[in-house]
Each structure stands twice: as structure tokens, then as C-alpha cells.
């Protein structure tokens, strides 16, 4: 093989390597851009979700704070968080977010859903009371559930401002 052919082969190989490297770099840039856009969309959706019921949650917390010791039973027919909320749509995507945002999001919704579970149980016991007198044990159970719901709502409300800031910054 003559020197001219070797030089041409070397130039072709170098060109292929440069082209391949540029294509790989371009693909990585596009992938990261897409991933960041997805994270931003998830953060925006969750921000809109928590903003949509944040005032109601704060009001519920104020009702609980006005009921020291759970003297009154919290009976509410409407859910604190619906079964078809956006959290359930984004639940698998939340770990893709920044670790602190993901941790705060899971913590917020975990406490909120525990409060919703307690609210639902209180309401179900109260529905029994519409048909017959509640037993002392059922009333005691409602009081305990009211205290549990109050604690969970209060924790959610305490996480809410930080979570909203984090989600807003991630959009």
C-alpha cells in the first residue's frame, strides 16, 4: 500500500471518528434536553396540583388547630385528595426529579393520603351513625382518627411551602 492510500485511509478513519463523536454528543445533548423538559413538565404538573388544593388544606389545618385535643370529631364528606389526583399519574416519574424534590413530594403526599384515609374512615363510621347510635368504641375510634388526621394534615401543610418553591424552581 502506498503512502497516499494510507493517508487517505487515516483521514477517512479520523473523519468517521469525529463524525461519530459529534453524533454521539448531539444525541446526548438532545437526550438531556428531553429529560430536563420532562422533569420540568412533571414539576409543573405537581406544582399546579398542590396549588389547586393548598388553600383548602390550610383551612382544614386551621380547623384542626382550633380543635385542641381532638375534642370534636372531624367529619367531612369531600376527600382531602381525590382518588384520581395528578400525584397518581406522576408517581412513577417523581424519582426522576431532584432527590430533595422527590423526597419532599413523596413525604407531602404520603402524609396527605394518610390524612385522607383517616378522614374516609371517620366518615364511614359517621354513616353508620345515620342508621343507628354509635357505640362508645366507634366514637373513641373517630376521635383517635381525628387526632391522626390532624397530625398528618399539619405535617403536609408544613411541607407545602418548601415543596411549592422547589417545584416552581424546577419548572
Short mmCIF file of C-alpha atoms in Angstrom, two decimals:
data_model
loop_
_atom_site.label_atom_id
_atom_site.label_comp_id
_atom_site.label_asym_id
_atom_site.label_seq_id
_atom_site.Cartn_x
_atom_site.Cartn_y
_atom_site.Cartn_z
CA UNK A 1 0.00 0.00 0.00
CA UNK A 2 1.44 3.34 -0.97
CA UNK A 3 1.74 6.37 1.28
CA UNK A 4 -1.06 8.25 -0.48
CA UNK A 5 -3.58 5.43 0.16
CA UNK A 6 -2.51 5.16 3.82
CA UNK A 7 -3.03 8.90 4.31
CA UNK A 8 -6.47 8.72 2.71
CA UNK A 9 -7.48 5.78 4.95
CA UNK A 10 -6.24 7.63 8.03
CA UNK A 11 -8.19 10.74 7.01
CA UNK A 12 -11.34 8.67 6.43
CA UNK A 13 -10.99 6.93 9.83
CA UNK A 14 -10.40 10.26 11.58
CA UNK A 15 -13.43 11.73 9.78
CA UNK A 16 -15.61 8.78 10.82
CA UNK A 17 -14.42 9.09 14.43
CA UNK A 18 -15.06 12.83 14.50
CA UNK A 19 -18.48 12.40 12.86
CA UNK A 20 -19.41 9.58 15.24
CA UNK A 21 -18.25 11.60 18.23
CA UNK A 22 -20.28 14.60 17.12
CA UNK A 23 -23.37 12.44 16.51
CA UNK A 24 -22.99 10.89 19.99
CA UNK A 25 -22.53 14.32 21.58
CA UNK A 26 -25.57 15.64 19.74
CA UNK A 27 -27.63 12.62 20.86
CA UNK A 28 -26.58 13.13 24.49
CA UNK A 29 -27.44 16.83 24.33
CA UNK A 30 -30.88 16.07 22.87
CA UNK A 31 -31.45 13.32 25.47
CA UNK A 32 -30.53 15.64 28.36
CA UNK A 33 -32.70 18.41 26.94
CA UNK A 34 -35.62 15.99 26.65
CA UNK A 35 -35.03 14.65 30.16
CA UNK A 36 -34.89 18.17 31.61
CA UNK A 37 -38.09 19.11 29.78
CA UNK A 38 -39.81 16.00 31.18
CA UNK A 39 -38.64 16.90 34.70
CA UNK A 40 -39.91 20.44 34.21
CA UNK A 41 -43.28 19.19 32.97
CA UNK A 42 -43.62 16.84 35.96
CA UNK A 43 -42.66 19.64 38.36
CA UNK A 44 -45.17 21.99 36.74
CA UNK A 45 -47.95 19.41 36.92
CA UNK A 46 -47.26 18.69 40.59
CA UNK A 47 -46.99 22.42 41.32
CA UNK A 48 -50.41 23.02 39.77
CA UNK A 49 -51.78 20.04 41.69
CA UNK A 50 -50.61 21.20 45.12
CA UNK A 51 -51.60 24.78 44.34
CA UNK A 52 -55.13 23.72 43.43
CA UNK A 53 -55.93 22.40 46.89
CA UNK A 54 -53.32 24.15 49.05
CA UNK A 55 -55.78 26.74 50.41
CA UNK A 56 -58.33 24.06 51.31
CA UNK A 57 -55.61 22.08 53.06
CA UNK A 58 -54.52 25.16 55.02
CA UNK A 59 -58.14 25.81 56.00
CA UNK A 60 -58.52 22.21 57.15
CA UNK A 61 -55.36 22.56 59.21
CA UNK A 62 -56.80 25.68 60.85
CA UNK A 63 -59.97 23.73 61.72
CA UNK A 64 -57.83 21.06 63.35
CA UNK A 65 -55.74 23.63 65.23
CA UNK A 66 -58.96 25.14 66.59
CA UNK A 67 -59.83 21.68 67.97
CA UNK A 68 -57.12 21.02 70.58
CA UNK A 69 -57.06 17.50 71.91
CA UNK A 70 -59.48 16.26 69.24
CA UNK A 71 -62.49 17.20 71.37
CA UNK A 72 -64.66 17.48 68.28
CA UNK A 73 -64.84 14.81 65.61
CA UNK A 74 -63.82 15.83 62.09
CA UNK A 75 -66.49 14.63 59.70
CA UNK A 76 -66.08 15.75 56.10
CA UNK A 77 -67.77 14.15 53.12
CA UNK A 78 -65.41 15.55 50.48
CA UNK A 79 -62.00 13.98 50.07
CA UNK A 80 -58.85 15.82 51.12
CA UNK A 81 -57.24 14.41 47.98
CA UNK A 82 -59.15 12.68 45.15
CA UNK A 83 -58.51 9.12 44.02
CA UNK A 84 -57.71 10.41 40.53
CA UNK A 85 -55.32 13.21 41.54
CA UNK A 86 -52.27 14.06 39.44
CA UNK A 87 -49.97 12.54 42.04
CA UNK A 88 -51.09 9.09 40.96
CA UNK A 89 -50.35 9.96 37.32
CA UNK A 90 -46.83 11.21 38.10
CA UNK A 91 -45.99 8.78 40.90
CA UNK A 92 -43.60 6.67 38.79
CA UNK A 93 -41.88 9.75 37.36
CA UNK A 94 -41.18 11.52 40.66
CA UNK A 95 -37.91 9.60 41.31
CA UNK A 96 -36.55 11.17 38.09
CA UNK A 97 -36.66 14.54 39.82
CA UNK A 98 -34.00 16.06 42.03
CA UNK A 99 -33.58 13.92 45.17
CA UNK A 100 -34.80 16.65 47.57
CA UNK A 101 -37.85 17.41 45.44
CA UNK A 102 -38.69 13.72 45.16
CA UNK A 103 -38.28 13.20 48.92
CA UNK A 104 -40.44 16.21 49.79
CA UNK A 105 -43.07 15.28 47.20
CA UNK A 106 -43.38 11.72 48.46
CA UNK A 107 -43.43 12.91 52.07
CA UNK A 108 -46.10 15.54 51.39
CA UNK A 109 -48.41 13.19 49.52
CA UNK A 110 -47.79 10.30 51.92
CA UNK A 111 -48.98 12.40 54.87
CA UNK A 112 -51.86 13.82 52.85
CA UNK A 113 -53.02 10.36 51.77
CA UNK A 114 -52.79 9.08 55.35
CA UNK A 115 -54.98 12.01 56.44
CA UNK A 116 -57.40 11.18 53.62
CA UNK A 117 -57.54 7.56 54.76
CA UNK A 118 -58.37 8.70 58.30
CA UNK A 119 -61.00 11.15 57.00
CA UNK A 120 -62.59 8.39 54.99
CA UNK A 121 -62.75 6.06 58.00
CA UNK A 122 -64.25 8.79 60.19
CA UNK A 123 -66.88 9.47 57.54
CA UNK A 124 -67.72 5.77 57.18
CA UNK A 125 -68.20 5.43 60.93
CA UNK A 126 -70.41 8.52 60.85
CA UNK A 127 -72.54 6.99 58.10
CA UNK A 128 -73.20 4.08 60.45
CA UNK A 129 -74.36 6.70 62.95
CA UNK A 130 -77.01 7.79 60.46
CA UNK A 131 -78.57 4.32 60.74
CA UNK A 132 -78.07 3.68 64.46
CA UNK A 133 -76.47 5.16 67.53
CA UNK A 134 -72.69 4.89 67.51
CA UNK A 135 -71.07 2.83 70.22
CA UNK A 136 -68.58 4.35 72.62
CA UNK A 137 -65.81 2.43 70.87
CA UNK A 138 -66.82 3.88 67.48
CA UNK A 139 -66.87 7.42 68.88
CA UNK A 140 -63.48 6.85 70.50
CA UNK A 141 -62.17 5.50 67.20
CA UNK A 142 -63.42 8.63 65.44
CA UNK A 143 -61.66 10.83 68.00
CA UNK A 144 -58.39 8.93 67.54
CA UNK A 145 -58.71 9.11 63.77
CA UNK A 146 -59.43 12.85 64.03
CA UNK A 147 -56.20 13.34 66.00
CA UNK A 148 -54.28 11.25 63.47
CA UNK A 149 -55.77 13.17 60.53
CA UNK A 150 -54.95 16.47 62.24
CA UNK A 151 -51.31 15.44 62.70
CA UNK A 152 -50.98 14.26 59.08
CA UNK A 153 -52.62 17.39 57.65
CA UNK A 154 -50.40 19.58 59.81
CA UNK A 155 -47.27 17.81 58.56
CA UNK A 156 -48.44 18.16 54.95
CA UNK A 157 -49.14 21.86 55.45
CA UNK A 158 -45.70 22.37 56.98
CA UNK A 159 -44.04 20.75 53.93
CA UNK A 160 -46.22 22.59 51.40
CA UNK A 161 -44.41 25.97 51.14
CA UNK A 162 -40.99 24.39 50.64
CA UNK A 163 -42.38 21.89 48.15
CA UNK A 164 -44.08 24.63 46.14
CA UNK A 165 -40.82 26.61 45.99
CA UNK A 166 -38.86 23.56 44.88
CA UNK A 167 -41.40 22.61 42.22
CA UNK A 168 -41.63 26.19 40.98
CA UNK A 169 -37.85 26.39 40.68
CA UNK A 170 -37.76 23.08 38.76
CA UNK A 171 -40.24 24.24 36.09
#
